[in-house]
XYZ file of N, CA and C in Angstrom:
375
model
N 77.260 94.066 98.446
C 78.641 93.604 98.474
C 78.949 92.834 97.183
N 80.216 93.163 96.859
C 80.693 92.297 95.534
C 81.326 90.977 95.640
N 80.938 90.149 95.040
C 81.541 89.066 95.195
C 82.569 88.241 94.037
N 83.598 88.130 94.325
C 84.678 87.564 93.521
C 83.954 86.375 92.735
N 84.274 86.398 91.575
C 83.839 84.975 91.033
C 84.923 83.726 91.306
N 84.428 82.584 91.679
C 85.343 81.552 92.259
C 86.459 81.190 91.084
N 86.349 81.572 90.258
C 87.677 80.513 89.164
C 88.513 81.562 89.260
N 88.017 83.407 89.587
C 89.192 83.724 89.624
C 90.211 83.949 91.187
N 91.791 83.739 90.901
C 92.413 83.998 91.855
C 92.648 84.904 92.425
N 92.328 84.801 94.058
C 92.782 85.909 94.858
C 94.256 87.164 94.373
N 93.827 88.132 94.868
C 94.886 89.212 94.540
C 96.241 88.308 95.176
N 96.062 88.058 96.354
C 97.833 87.547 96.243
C 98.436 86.452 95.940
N 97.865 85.960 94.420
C 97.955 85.200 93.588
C 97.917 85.519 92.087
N 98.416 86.656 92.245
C 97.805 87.165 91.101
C 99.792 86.797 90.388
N 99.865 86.906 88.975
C 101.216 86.684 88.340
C 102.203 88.094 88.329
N 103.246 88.232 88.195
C 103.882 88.944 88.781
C 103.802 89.961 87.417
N 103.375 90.149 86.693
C 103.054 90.831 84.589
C 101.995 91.481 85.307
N 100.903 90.921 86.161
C 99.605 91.758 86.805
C 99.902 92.608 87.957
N 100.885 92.278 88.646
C 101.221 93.055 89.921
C 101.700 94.570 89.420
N 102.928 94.128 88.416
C 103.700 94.933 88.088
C 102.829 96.231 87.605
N 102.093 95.643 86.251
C 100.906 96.722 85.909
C 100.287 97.602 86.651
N 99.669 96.661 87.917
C 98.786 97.361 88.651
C 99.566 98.532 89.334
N 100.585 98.313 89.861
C 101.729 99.293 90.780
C 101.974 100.265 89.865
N 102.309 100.255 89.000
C 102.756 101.518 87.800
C 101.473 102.105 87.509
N 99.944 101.537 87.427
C 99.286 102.203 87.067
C 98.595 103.151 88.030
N 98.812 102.769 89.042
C 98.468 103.460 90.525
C 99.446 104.743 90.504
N 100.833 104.218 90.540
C 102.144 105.079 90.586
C 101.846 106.610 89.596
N 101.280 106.023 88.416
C 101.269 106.688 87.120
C 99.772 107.763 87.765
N 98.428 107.557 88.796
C 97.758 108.125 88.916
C 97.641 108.809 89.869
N 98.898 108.882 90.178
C 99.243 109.813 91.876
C 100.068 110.889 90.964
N 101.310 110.412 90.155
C 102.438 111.015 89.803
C 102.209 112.139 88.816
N 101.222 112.150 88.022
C 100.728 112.844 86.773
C 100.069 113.414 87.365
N 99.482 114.085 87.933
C 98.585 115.230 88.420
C 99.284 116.365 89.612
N 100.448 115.448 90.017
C 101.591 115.678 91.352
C 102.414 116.705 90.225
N 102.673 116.102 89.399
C 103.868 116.981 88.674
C 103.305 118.532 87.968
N 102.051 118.034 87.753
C 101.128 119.539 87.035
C 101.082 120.429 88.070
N 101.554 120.398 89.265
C 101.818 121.622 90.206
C 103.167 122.073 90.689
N 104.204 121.407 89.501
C 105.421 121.966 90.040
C 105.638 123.443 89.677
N 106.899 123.883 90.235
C 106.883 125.535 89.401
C 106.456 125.653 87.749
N 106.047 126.735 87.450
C 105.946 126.473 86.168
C 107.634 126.349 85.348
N 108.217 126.970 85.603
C 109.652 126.956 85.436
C 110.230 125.268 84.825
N 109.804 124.163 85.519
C 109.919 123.020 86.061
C 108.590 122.614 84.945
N 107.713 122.770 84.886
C 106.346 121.763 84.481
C 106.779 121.767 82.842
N 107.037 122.677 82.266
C 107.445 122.031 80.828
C 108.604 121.524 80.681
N 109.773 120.718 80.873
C 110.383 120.821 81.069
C 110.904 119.504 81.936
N 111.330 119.315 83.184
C 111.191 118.280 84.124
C 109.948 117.443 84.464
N 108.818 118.379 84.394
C 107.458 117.603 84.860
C 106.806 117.144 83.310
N 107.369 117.443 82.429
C 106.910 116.672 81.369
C 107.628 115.813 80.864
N 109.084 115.488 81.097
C 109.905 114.430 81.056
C 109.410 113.642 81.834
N 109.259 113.866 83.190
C 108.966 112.621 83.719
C 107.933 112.160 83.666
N 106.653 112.619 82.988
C 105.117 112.123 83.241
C 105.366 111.521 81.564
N 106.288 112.070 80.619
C 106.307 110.838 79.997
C 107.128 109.679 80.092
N 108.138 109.589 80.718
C 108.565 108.462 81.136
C 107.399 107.568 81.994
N 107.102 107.803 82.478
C 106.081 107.286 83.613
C 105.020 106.686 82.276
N 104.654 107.209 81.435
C 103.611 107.127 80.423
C 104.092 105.551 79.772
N 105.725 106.292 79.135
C 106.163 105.218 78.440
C 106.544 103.811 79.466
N 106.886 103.936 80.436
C 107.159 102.714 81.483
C 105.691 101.876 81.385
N 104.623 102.292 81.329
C 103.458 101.818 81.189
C 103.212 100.993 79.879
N 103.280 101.664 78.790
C 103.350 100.687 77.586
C 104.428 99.724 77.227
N 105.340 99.934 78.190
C 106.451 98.722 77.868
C 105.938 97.769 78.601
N 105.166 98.281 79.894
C 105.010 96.751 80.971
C 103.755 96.126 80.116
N 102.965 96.675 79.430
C 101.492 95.982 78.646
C 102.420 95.448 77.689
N 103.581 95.453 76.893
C 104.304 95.276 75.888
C 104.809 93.754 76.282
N 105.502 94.418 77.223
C 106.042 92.635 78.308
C 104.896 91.545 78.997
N 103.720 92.136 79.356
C 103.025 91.219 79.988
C 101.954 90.565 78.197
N 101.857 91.417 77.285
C 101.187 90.729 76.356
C 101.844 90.220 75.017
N 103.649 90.232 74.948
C 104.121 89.871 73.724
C 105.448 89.353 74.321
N 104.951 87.680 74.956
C 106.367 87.690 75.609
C 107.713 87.455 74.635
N 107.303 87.184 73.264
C 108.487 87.320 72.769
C 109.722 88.431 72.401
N 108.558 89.636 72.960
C 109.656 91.257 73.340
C 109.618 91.035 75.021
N 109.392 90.149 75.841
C 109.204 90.507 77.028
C 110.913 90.833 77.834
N 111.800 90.347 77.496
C 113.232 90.173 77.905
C 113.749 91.487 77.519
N 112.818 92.420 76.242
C 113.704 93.700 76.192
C 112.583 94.533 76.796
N 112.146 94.397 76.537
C 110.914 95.502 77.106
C 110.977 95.575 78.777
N 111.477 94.501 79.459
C 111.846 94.719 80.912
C 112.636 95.533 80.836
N 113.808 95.019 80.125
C 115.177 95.990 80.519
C 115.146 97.581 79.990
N 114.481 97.678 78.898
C 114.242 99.141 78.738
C 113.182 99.566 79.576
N 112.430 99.229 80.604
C 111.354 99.274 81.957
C 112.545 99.824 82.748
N 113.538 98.833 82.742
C 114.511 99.459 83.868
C 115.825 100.578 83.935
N 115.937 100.347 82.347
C 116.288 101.875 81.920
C 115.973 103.196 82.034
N 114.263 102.756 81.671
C 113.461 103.967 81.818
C 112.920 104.278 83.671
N 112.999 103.194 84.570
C 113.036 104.177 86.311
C 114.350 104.325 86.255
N 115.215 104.628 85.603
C 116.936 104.903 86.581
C 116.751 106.308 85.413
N 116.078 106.489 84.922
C 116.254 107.676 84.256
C 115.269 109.099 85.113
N 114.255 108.088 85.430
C 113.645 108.546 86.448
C 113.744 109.138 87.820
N 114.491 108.739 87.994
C 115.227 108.365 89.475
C 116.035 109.757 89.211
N 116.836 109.651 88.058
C 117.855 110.798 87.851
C 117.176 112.178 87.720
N 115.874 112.217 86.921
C 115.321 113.395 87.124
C 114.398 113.910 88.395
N 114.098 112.683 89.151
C 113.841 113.527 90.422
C 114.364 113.801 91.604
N 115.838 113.091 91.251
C 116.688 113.946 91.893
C 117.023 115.246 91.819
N 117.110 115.713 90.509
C 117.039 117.191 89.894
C 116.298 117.786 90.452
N 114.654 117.290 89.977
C 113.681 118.062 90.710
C 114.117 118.293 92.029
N 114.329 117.365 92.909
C 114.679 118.132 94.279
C 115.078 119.038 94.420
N 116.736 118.825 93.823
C 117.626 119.466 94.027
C 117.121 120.946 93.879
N 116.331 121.047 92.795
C 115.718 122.314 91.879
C 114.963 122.997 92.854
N 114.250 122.216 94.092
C 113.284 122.948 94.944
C 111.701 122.885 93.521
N 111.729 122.014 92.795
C 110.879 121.808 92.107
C 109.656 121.197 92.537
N 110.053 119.826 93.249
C 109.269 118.990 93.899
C 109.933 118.622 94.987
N 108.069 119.019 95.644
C 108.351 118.854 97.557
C 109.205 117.759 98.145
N 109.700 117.746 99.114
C 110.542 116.474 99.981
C 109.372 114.985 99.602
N 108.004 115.568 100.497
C 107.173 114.463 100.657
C 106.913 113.560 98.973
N 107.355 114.514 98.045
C 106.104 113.885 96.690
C 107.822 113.264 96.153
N 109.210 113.622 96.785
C 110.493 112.949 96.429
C 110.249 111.757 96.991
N 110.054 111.813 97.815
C 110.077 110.493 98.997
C 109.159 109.333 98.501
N 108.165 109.827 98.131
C 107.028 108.732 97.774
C 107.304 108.066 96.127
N 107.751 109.061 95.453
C 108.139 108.684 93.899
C 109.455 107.687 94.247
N 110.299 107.699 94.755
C 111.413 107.357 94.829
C 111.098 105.693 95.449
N 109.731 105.997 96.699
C 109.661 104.404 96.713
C 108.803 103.440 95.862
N 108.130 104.510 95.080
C 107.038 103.745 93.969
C 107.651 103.360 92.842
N 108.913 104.040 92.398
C 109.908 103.545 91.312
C 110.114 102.474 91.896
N 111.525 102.818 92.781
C 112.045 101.623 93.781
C 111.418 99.989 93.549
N 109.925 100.013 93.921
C 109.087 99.171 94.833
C 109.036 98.329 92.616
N 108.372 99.353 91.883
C 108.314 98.452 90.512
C 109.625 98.315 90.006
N 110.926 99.039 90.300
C 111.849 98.421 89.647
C 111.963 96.682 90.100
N 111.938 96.815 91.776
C 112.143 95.227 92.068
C 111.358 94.385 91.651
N 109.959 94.669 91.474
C 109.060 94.036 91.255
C 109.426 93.335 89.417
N 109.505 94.522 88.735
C 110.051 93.982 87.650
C 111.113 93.411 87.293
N 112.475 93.558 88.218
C 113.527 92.748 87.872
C 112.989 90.938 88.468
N 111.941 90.706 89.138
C 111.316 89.748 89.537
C 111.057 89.148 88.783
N 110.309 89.607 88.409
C 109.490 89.278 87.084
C 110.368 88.555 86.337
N 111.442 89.339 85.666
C 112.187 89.088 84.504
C 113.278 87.740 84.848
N 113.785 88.144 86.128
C 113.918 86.869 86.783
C 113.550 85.747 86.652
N 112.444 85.636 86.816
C 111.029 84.434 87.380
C 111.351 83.689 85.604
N 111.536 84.940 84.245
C 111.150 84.210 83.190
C 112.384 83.527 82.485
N 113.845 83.320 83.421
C 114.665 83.195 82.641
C 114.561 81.575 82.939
């Protein structure tokens, strides 16, 4: 069994720059392998827009959690970049591109880090 070292803090203590990360990077390792089975029609195209958005949402949140003096834009282009998101997998649906179930779950894993990050950005004003 592994044991936590005592100075560091429990996960639900963790700062909201670490949460955020962790959720996108999870998000980012479900979502990128999900999209490499859409139609091919769809995979160059929609499924590569969005796996780089998803890519780039990732280096903005390491951008914000390690240079807080970009941290105030680098959120808001975070939240630029899920509503852009959001817009293309609606498409995908619509397209019969991507399944109901893999809409449903993207939609709450955006969702879940947009709030998380408007939190965040919140928390730093």
């Amino acid at each position: 069994m592994t044991r936590v070292p005592r100075d560091r803090a429990p996960a639900r203590e963790a700062p909201p720059e670490l949460l955020v990360q962790q959720k996108w990077e999870a998000f980012c390792a479900w979502l990128l392998p999900h999209a490499d089975h859409w139609p091919k029609a769809a995979r160059f195209t929609l499924a590569q827009r969005v796996q780089n958005h998803a890519l780039d949402i990732l280096e903005l949140v390491i951008v914000a959690r390690y240079e807080p003096g970009r941290r105030r834009d680098a959120l808001a282009q975070v939240n630029r970049r899920l509503e852009r998101m959001r817009h293309l997998f609606r498409i995908a649906r619509a397209t019969d591109a991507m399944p109901l179930a893999g809409f449903e779950t993207a939609m709450r894993g955006v969702d879940e880090v947009g709030r998380m990050a408007h939190g965040w950005r919140e928390a730093g004003r």
